[in-house]
Short mmCIF file of C-alpha atoms in Angstrom, two decimals:
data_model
loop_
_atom_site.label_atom_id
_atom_site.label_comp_id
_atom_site.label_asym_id
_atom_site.label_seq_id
_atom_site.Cartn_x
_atom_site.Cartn_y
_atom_site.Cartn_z
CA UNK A 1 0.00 0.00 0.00
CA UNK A 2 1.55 3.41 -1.01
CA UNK A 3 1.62 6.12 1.09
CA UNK A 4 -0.44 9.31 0.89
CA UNK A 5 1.17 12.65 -0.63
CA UNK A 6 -0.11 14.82 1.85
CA UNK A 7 1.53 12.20 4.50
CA UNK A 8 4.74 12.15 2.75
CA UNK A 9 3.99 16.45 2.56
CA UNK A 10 3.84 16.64 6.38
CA UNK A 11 6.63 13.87 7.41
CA UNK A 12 8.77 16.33 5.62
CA UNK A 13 7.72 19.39 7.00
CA UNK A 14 8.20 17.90 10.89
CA UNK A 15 11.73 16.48 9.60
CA UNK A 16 12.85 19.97 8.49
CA UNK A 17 11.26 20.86 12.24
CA UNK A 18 13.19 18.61 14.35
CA UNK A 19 16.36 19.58 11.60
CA UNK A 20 16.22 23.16 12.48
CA UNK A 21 18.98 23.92 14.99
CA UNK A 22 16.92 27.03 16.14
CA UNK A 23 14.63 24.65 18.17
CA UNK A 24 17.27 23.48 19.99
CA UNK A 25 19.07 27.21 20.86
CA UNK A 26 16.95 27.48 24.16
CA UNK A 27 18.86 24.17 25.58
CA UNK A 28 22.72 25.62 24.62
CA UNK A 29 21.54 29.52 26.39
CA UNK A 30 20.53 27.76 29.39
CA UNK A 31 23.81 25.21 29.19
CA UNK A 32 25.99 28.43 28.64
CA UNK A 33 24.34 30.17 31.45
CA UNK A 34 25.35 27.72 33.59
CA UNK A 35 28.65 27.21 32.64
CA UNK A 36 29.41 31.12 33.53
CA UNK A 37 27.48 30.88 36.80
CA UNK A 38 29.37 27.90 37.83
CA UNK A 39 32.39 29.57 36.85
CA UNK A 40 31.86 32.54 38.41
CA UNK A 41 30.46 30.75 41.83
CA UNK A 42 34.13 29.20 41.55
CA UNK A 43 36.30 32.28 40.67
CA UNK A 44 34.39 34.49 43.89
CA UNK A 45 35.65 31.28 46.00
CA UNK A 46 39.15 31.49 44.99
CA UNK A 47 39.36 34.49 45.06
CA UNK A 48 37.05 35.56 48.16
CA UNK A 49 37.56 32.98 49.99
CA UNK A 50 40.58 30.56 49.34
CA UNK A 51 42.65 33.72 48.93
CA UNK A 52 42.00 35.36 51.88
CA UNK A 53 42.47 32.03 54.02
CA UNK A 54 45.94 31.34 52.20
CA UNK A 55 47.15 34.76 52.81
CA UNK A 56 46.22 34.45 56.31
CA UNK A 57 48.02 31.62 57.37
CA UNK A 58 50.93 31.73 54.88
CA UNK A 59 53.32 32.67 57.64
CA UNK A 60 52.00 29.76 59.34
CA UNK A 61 53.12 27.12 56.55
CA UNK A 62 56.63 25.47 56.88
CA UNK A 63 57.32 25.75 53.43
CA UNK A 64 54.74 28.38 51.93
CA UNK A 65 55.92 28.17 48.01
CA UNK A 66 53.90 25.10 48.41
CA UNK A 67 51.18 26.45 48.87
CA UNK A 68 51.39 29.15 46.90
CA UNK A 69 52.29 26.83 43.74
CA UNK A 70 49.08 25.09 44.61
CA UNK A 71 46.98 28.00 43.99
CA UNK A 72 48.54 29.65 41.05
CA UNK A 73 48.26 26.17 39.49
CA UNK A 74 43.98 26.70 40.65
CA UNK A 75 44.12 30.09 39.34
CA UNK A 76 45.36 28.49 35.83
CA UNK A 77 42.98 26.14 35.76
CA UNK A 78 40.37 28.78 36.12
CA UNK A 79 41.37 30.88 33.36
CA UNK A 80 42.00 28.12 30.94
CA UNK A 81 38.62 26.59 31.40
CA UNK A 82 37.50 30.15 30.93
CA UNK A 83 39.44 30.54 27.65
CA UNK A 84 38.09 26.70 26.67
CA UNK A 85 34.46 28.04 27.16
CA UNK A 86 34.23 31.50 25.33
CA UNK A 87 33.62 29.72 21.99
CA UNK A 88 30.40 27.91 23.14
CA UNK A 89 31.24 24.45 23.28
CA UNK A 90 31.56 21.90 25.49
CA UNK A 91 34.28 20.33 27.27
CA UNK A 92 36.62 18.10 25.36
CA UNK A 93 37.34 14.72 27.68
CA UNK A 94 41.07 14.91 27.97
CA UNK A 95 40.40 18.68 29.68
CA UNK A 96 38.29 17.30 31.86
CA UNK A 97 40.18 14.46 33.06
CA UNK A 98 43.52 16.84 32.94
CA UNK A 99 41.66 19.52 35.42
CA UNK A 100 40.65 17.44 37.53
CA UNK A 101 44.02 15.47 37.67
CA UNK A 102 45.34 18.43 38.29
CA UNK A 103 43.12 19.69 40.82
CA UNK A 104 43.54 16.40 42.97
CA UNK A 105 47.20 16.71 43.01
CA UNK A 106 47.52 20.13 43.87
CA UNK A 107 45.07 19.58 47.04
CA UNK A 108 46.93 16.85 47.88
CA UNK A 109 50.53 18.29 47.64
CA UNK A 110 48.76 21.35 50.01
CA UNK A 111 46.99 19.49 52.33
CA UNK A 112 50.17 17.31 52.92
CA UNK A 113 52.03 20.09 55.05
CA UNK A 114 49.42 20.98 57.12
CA UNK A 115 49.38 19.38 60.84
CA UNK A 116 46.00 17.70 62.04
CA UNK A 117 45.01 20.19 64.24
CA UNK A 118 44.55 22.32 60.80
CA UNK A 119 42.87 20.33 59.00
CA UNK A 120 39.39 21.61 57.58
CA UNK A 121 40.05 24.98 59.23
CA UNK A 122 41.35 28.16 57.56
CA UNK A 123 44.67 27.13 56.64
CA UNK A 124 43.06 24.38 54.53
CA UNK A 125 41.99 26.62 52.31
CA UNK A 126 42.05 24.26 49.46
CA UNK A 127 38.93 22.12 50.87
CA UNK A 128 36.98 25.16 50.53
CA UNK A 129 36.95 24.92 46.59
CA UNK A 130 38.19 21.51 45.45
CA UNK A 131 34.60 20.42 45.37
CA UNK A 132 33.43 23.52 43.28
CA UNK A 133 36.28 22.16 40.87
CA UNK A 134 34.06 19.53 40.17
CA UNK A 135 31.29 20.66 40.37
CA UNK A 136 32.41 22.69 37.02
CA UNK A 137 34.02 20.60 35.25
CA UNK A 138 31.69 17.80 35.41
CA UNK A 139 28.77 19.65 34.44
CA UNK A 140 28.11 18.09 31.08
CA UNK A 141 28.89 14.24 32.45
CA UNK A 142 26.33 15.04 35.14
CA UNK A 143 25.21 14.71 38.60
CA UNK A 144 26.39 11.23 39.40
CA UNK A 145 30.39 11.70 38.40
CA UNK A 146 30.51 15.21 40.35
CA UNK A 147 29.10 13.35 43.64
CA UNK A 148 31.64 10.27 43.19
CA UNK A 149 34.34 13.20 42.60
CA UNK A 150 33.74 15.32 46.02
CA UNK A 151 33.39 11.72 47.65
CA UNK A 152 36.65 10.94 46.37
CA UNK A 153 38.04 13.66 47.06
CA UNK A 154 36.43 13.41 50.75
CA UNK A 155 38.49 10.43 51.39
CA UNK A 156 41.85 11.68 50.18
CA UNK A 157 41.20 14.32 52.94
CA UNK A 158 40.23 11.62 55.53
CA UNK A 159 43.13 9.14 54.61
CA UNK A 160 45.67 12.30 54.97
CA UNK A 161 44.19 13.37 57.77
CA UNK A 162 44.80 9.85 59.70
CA UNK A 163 48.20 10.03 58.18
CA UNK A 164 48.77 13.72 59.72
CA UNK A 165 47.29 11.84 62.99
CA UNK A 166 44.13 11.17 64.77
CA UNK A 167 42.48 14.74 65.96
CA UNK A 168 40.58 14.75 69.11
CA UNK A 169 37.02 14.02 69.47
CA UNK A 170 36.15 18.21 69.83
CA UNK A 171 38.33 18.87 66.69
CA UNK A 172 36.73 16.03 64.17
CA UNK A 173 33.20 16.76 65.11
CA UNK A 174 34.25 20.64 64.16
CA UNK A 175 35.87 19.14 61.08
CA UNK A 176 32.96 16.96 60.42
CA UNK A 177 30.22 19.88 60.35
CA UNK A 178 32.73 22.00 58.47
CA UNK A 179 33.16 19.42 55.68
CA UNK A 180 29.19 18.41 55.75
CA UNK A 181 28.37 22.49 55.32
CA UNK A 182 30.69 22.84 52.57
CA UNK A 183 30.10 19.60 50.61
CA UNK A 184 26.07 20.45 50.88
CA UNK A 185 26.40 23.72 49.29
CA UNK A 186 28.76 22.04 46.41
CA UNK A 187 26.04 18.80 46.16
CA UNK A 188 23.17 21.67 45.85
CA UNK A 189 24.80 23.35 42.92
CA UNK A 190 25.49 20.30 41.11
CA UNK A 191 21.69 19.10 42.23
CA UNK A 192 20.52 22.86 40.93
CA UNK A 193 22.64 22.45 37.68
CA UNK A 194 21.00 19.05 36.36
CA UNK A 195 17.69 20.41 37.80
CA UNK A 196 18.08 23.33 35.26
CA UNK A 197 19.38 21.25 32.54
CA UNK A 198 16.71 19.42 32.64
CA UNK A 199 14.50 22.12 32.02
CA UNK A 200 16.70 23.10 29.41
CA UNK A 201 15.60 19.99 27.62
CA UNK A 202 12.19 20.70 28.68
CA UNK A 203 11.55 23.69 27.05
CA UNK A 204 13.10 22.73 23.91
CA UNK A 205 11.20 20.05 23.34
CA UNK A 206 7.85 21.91 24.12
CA UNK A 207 9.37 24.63 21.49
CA UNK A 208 9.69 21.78 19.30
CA UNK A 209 6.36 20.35 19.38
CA UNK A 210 4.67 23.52 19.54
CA UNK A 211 6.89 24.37 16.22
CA UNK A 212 5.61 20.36 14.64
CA UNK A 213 1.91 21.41 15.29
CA UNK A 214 2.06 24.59 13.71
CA UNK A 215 3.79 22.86 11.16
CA UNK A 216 0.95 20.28 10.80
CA UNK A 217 -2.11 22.18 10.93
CA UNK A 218 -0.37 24.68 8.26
CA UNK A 219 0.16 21.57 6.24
CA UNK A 220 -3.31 19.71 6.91
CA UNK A 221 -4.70 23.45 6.03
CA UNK A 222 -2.59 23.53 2.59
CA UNK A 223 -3.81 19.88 1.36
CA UNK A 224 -7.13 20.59 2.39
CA UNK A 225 -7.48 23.65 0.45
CA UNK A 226 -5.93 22.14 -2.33
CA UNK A 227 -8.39 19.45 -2.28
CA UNK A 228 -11.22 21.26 -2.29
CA UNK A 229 -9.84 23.58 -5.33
CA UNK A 230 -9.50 20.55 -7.00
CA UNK A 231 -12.82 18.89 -6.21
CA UNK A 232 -14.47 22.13 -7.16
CA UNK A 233 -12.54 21.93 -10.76
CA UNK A 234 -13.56 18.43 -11.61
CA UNK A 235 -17.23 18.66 -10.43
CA UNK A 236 -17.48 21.67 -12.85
CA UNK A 237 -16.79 19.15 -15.18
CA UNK A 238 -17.98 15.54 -13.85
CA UNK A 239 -21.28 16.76 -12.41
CA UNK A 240 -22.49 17.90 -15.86
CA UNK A 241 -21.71 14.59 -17.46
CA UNK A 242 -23.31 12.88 -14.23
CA UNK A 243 -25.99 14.83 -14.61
CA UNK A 244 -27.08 14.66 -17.89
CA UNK A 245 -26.83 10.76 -18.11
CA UNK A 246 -28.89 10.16 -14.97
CA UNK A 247 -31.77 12.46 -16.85
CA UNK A 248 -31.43 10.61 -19.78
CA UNK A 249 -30.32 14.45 -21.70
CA UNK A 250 -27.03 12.32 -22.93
CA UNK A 251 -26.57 8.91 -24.02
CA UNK A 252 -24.45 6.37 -22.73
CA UNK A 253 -24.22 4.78 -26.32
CA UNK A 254 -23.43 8.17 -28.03
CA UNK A 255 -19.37 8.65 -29.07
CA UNK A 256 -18.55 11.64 -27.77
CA UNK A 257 -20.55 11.24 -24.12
CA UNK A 258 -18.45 8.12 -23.67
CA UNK A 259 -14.98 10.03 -24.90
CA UNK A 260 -15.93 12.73 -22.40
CA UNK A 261 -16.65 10.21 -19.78
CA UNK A 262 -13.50 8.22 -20.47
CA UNK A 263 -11.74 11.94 -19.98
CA UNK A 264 -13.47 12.63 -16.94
CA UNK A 265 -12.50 9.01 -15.22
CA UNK A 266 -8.54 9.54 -16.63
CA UNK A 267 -8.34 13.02 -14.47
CA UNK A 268 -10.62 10.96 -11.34
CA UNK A 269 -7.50 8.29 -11.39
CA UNK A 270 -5.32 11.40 -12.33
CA UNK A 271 -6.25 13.14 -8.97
CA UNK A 272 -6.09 10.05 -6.83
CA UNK A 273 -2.33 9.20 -8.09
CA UNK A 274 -1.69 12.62 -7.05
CA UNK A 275 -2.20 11.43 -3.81
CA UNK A 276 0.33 8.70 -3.78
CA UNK A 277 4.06 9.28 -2.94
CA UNK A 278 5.61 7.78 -6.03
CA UNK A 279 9.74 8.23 -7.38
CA UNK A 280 8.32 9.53 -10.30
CA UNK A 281 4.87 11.82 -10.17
CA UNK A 282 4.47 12.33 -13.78
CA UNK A 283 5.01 9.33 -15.06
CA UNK A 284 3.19 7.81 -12.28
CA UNK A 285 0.16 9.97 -13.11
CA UNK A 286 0.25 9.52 -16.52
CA UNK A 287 -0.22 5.64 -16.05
CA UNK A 288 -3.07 6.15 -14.44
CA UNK A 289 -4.43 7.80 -17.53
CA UNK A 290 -3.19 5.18 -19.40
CA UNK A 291 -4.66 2.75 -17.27
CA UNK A 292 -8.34 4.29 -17.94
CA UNK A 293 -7.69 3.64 -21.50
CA UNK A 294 -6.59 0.03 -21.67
CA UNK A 295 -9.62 -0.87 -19.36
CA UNK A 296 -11.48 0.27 -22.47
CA UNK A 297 -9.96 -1.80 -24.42
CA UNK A 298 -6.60 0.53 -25.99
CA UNK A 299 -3.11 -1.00 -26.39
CA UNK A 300 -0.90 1.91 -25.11
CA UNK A 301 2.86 1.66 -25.51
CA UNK A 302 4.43 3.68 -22.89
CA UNK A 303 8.46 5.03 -24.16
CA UNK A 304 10.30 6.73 -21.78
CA UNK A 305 13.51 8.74 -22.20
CA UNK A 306 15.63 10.66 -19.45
CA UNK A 307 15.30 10.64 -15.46
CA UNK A 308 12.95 11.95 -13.16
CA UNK A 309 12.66 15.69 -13.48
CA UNK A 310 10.57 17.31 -10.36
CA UNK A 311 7.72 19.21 -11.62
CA UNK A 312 5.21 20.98 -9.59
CA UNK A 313 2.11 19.55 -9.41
CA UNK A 314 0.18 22.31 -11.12
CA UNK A 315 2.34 21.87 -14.46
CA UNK A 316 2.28 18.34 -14.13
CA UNK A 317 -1.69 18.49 -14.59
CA UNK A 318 -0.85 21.03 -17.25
CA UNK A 319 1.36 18.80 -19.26
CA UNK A 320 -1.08 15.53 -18.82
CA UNK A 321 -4.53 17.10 -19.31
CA UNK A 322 -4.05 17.38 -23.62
CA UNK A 323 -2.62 13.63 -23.33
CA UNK A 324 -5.43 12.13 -21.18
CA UNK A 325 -7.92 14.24 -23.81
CA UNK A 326 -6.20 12.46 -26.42
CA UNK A 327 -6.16 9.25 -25.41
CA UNK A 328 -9.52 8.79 -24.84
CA UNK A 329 -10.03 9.23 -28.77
CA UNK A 330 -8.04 6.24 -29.23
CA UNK A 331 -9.92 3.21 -30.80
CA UNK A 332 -7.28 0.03 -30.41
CA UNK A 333 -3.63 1.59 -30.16
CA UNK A 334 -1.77 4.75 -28.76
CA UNK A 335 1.61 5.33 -27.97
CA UNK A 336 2.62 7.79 -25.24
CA UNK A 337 6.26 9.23 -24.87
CA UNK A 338 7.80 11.23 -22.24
CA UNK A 339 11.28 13.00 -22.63
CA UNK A 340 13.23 14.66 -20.05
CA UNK A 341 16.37 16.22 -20.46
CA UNK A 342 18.35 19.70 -21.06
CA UNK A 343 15.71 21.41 -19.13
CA UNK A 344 13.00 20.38 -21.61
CA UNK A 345 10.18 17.73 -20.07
CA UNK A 346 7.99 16.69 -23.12
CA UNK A 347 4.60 14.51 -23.09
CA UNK A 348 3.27 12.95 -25.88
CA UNK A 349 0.87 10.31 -27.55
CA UNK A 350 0.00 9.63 -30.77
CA UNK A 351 -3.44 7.55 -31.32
CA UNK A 352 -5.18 6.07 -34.31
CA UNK A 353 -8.32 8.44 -33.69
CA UNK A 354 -10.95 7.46 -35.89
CA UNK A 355 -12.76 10.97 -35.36
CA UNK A 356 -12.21 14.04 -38.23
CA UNK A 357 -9.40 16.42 -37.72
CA UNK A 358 -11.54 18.96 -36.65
CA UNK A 359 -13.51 17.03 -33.93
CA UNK A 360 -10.12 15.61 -33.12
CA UNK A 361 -8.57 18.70 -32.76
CA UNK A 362 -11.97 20.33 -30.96
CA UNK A 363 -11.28 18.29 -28.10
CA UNK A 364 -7.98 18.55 -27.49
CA UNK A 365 -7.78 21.44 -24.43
CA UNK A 366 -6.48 24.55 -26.38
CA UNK A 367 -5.53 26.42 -23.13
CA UNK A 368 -1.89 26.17 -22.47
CA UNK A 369 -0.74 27.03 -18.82
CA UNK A 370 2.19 27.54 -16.68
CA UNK A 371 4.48 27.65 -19.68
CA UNK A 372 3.66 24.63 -21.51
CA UNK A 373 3.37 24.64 -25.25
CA UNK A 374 0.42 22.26 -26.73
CA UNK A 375 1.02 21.03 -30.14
CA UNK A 376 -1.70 18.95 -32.26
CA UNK A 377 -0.87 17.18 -35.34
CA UNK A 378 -3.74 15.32 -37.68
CA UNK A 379 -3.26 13.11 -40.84
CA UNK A 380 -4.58 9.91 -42.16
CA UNK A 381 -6.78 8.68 -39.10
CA UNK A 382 -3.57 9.42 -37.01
CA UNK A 383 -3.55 12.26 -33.83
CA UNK A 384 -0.24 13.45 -32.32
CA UNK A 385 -0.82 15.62 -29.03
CA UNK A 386 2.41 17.02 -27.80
CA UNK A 387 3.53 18.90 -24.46
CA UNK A 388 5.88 20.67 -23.43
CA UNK A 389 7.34 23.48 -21.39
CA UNK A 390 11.04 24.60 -20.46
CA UNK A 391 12.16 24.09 -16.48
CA UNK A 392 15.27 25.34 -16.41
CA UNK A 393 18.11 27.28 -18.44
CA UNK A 394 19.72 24.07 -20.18
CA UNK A 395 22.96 23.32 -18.20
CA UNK A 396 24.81 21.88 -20.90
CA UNK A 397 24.54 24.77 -23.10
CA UNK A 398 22.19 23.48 -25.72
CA UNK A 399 19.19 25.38 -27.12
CA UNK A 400 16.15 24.20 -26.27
CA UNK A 401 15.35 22.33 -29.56
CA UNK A 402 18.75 21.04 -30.23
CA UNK A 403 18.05 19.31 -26.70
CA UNK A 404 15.29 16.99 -28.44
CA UNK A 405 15.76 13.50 -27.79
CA UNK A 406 15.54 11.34 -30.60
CA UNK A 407 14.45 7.60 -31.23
CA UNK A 408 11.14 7.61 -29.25
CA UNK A 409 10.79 10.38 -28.55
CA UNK A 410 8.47 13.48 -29.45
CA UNK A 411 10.70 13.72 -32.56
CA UNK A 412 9.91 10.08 -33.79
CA UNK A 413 6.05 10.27 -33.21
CA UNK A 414 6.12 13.20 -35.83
CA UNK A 415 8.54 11.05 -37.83
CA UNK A 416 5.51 8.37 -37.76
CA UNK A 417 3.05 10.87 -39.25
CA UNK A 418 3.45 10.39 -42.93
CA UNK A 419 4.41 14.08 -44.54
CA UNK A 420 1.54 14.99 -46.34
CA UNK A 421 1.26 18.06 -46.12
CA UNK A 422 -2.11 18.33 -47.75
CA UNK A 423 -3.88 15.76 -45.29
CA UNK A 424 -2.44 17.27 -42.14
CA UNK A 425 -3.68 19.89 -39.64
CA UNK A 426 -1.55 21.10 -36.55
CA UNK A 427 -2.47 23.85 -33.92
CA UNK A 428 0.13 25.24 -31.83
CA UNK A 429 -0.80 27.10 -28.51
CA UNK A 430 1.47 29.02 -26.80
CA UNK A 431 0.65 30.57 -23.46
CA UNK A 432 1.83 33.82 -24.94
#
């Protein structure tokens, strides 16, 4: 079972939706936000409060170069991940794994002077933003690495601190409620961060689907208008015919009532192949047309020369309508031909019309539109309909009738006509 045109019309208006980067711009200005708050919650704690506490006991340190190499190698890490950041995008793995490498080790090589009695107090100023380290650098990898990260880091303090020696009972519960303050505020953020992530993702997704159903109902709106146009063009038509043969004003046996009725079912199958998603629309409608005529009894040979071209849908009906006319004059044989190629896209069929040139040629639609060029040719119980219309400038530099195909094409249906020129009659319409 095919599928539908205006289903095929709508899956890719949503695809270009869910393509469209702009959707997705709501997530990346909340990401970035968050990336300069969290670097900027860091950066105030180096530098209002880390600082501070390192200036204040540097006199105190045994060796203070230590410590001071400890925070200039922070402060680098700081400005680089700055630097990293002011393009927009994320955090490359090896960065990630270096900063926080490097963070580790230079809280470890500063913690490692300090006696136990200092420990989680103001000369360890370094517990005061190792965790915020984290907290920013393992923003994108989310909540669950930045908790194993201060918990890691958590017990590098505890193992150095029963290396330094065990505190008294007073000095690790103050330790304890120092650590459990700080680490809360750093587990909040991180907590806060996904929180607002999340409703990052949130809103572009409603964005998004708010986007698809505009996108659909300005679709459904399209097809259905179309629709109706063109259910309002072929009752113009059909219901006449209808019409007259249920009140017995036109007869069923009569020639010409079941030519126009044979024209009238071509463009019904016409409009319903319109519907289908086929590789080829044009050639797929014109088989429908064809089809109408070899349930009547027609052989129709069908030629084909040059690939799909895409052709709106409003010249396609152009370029058919003369051909399905001319078919349905066709008493036993027709052949239809359609060439594609140097910007040219002709249709054509040539039937063995038993009607006089002039009743031939009477019913044969004489309107050309949206460019295309109808051309009628009559001789010796023989009808050649032709259309055609230019798409394109030719790209290979050709003019458009040097880019005729030959041998079955339009070219060799003329060829067929025998060249009498006293037997023939041909009408050319030109939309201008």
């Amino acid at each position: 079972m095919s599928d539908r045109q205006p289903d095929a019309t709508r899956k890719a208006a949503v695809d270009r939706v869910d393509a469209d980067p702009l959707t997705d711009r709501i997530a990346r200005d909340m990401r970035a936000g968050l990336r300069v708050a969290g670097l900027f919650i860091l950066t105030a704690v180096h530098l209002g409060l880390a600082l501070p506490a390192l200036l204040a006991s540097l006199r105190g340190y045994d060796q203070p170069w230590v410590q001071l190499f400890a925070f200039t190698l922070l402060t680098l890490l700081i400005m680089a991940d700055a630097l990293l950041g002011a393009d927009g995008r994320g955090r490359p793995l090896p960065w990630v794994v270096l900063g926080l490498t490097c963070t580790v080790v230079a809280s470890t090589v500063a913690t490692s002077r300090l006696p136990v009695e200092e420990f989680i107090g103001t000369p360890h100023w370094t517990f005061l933003e190792i965790g915020w380290f984290g907290v920013l650098l393992l923003f994108d990898a989310g909540l669950g690495p930045t908790l194993v990260f201060i918990g890691g880091h958590l017990a590098v303090t505890l193992a150095q601190l029963l290396l330094a020696g065990v505190p008294t009972r007073q000095a690790a519960s103050g330790m304890a409620v120092s650590a459990l303050a700080i680490c809360t505020f750093q587990v909040a953020a991180a907590m806060l961060a996904r929180s607002l992530g999340e409703c990052a993702a949130a809103a572009s997704a409603t964005g998004r689907e708010q986007e698809r159903v505009r996108t659909e109902a300005a679709v459904a709106a399209q097809v259905h208008a179309d629709q109706r146009a063109r259910y309002a063009e072929l009752g113009r038509s059909v219901l006449p015919l209808l019409t007259g043969l249920a009140d017995g004003s036109l007869a069923p046996g009569d020639g010409t009532v079941r030519r126009r009725s044979a024209v009238e079912a071509a463009r019904l199958r016409r409009l319903f192949a319109e519907r289908d998603h086929a590789h080829d629309p044009l050639l797929h409608e014109l088989r429908a047309g064809i089809d109408v005529a070899e349930r009547h009894g027609v052989d129709v040979q069908l030629a084909v020369r040059g690939a799909s071209t895409p052709v709106d849908r409003r010249l396609r009906r152009a370029l058919t309508e003369p051909v399905l006319a001319a078919l349905a004059t066709a008493e036993r044989s027709a052949r239809a031909t359609v060439v594609r190629g140097g910007g040219l896209v002709r249709v054509s069929v040539m039937t063995d019309s038993p009607l006089t040139a002039l009743t031939a040629l009477a019913e044969i639609p004489e309107q050309a539109e949206y460019g295309v060029r109808v051309r009628t040719v009559r001789s010796e119980g023989r009808l050649l309909v032709e259309a055609s219309c230019v798409l394109d400038a030719p790209a290979d530099g050709m003019t458009p009738a040097a880019s005729t195909v030959s041998g079955g094409g339009a070219g060799d249906a003329l060829a067929a006509v025998p060249a009498a020129r006293g037997h023939s009659s041909s009408s050319d319409v030109s939309p201008s």
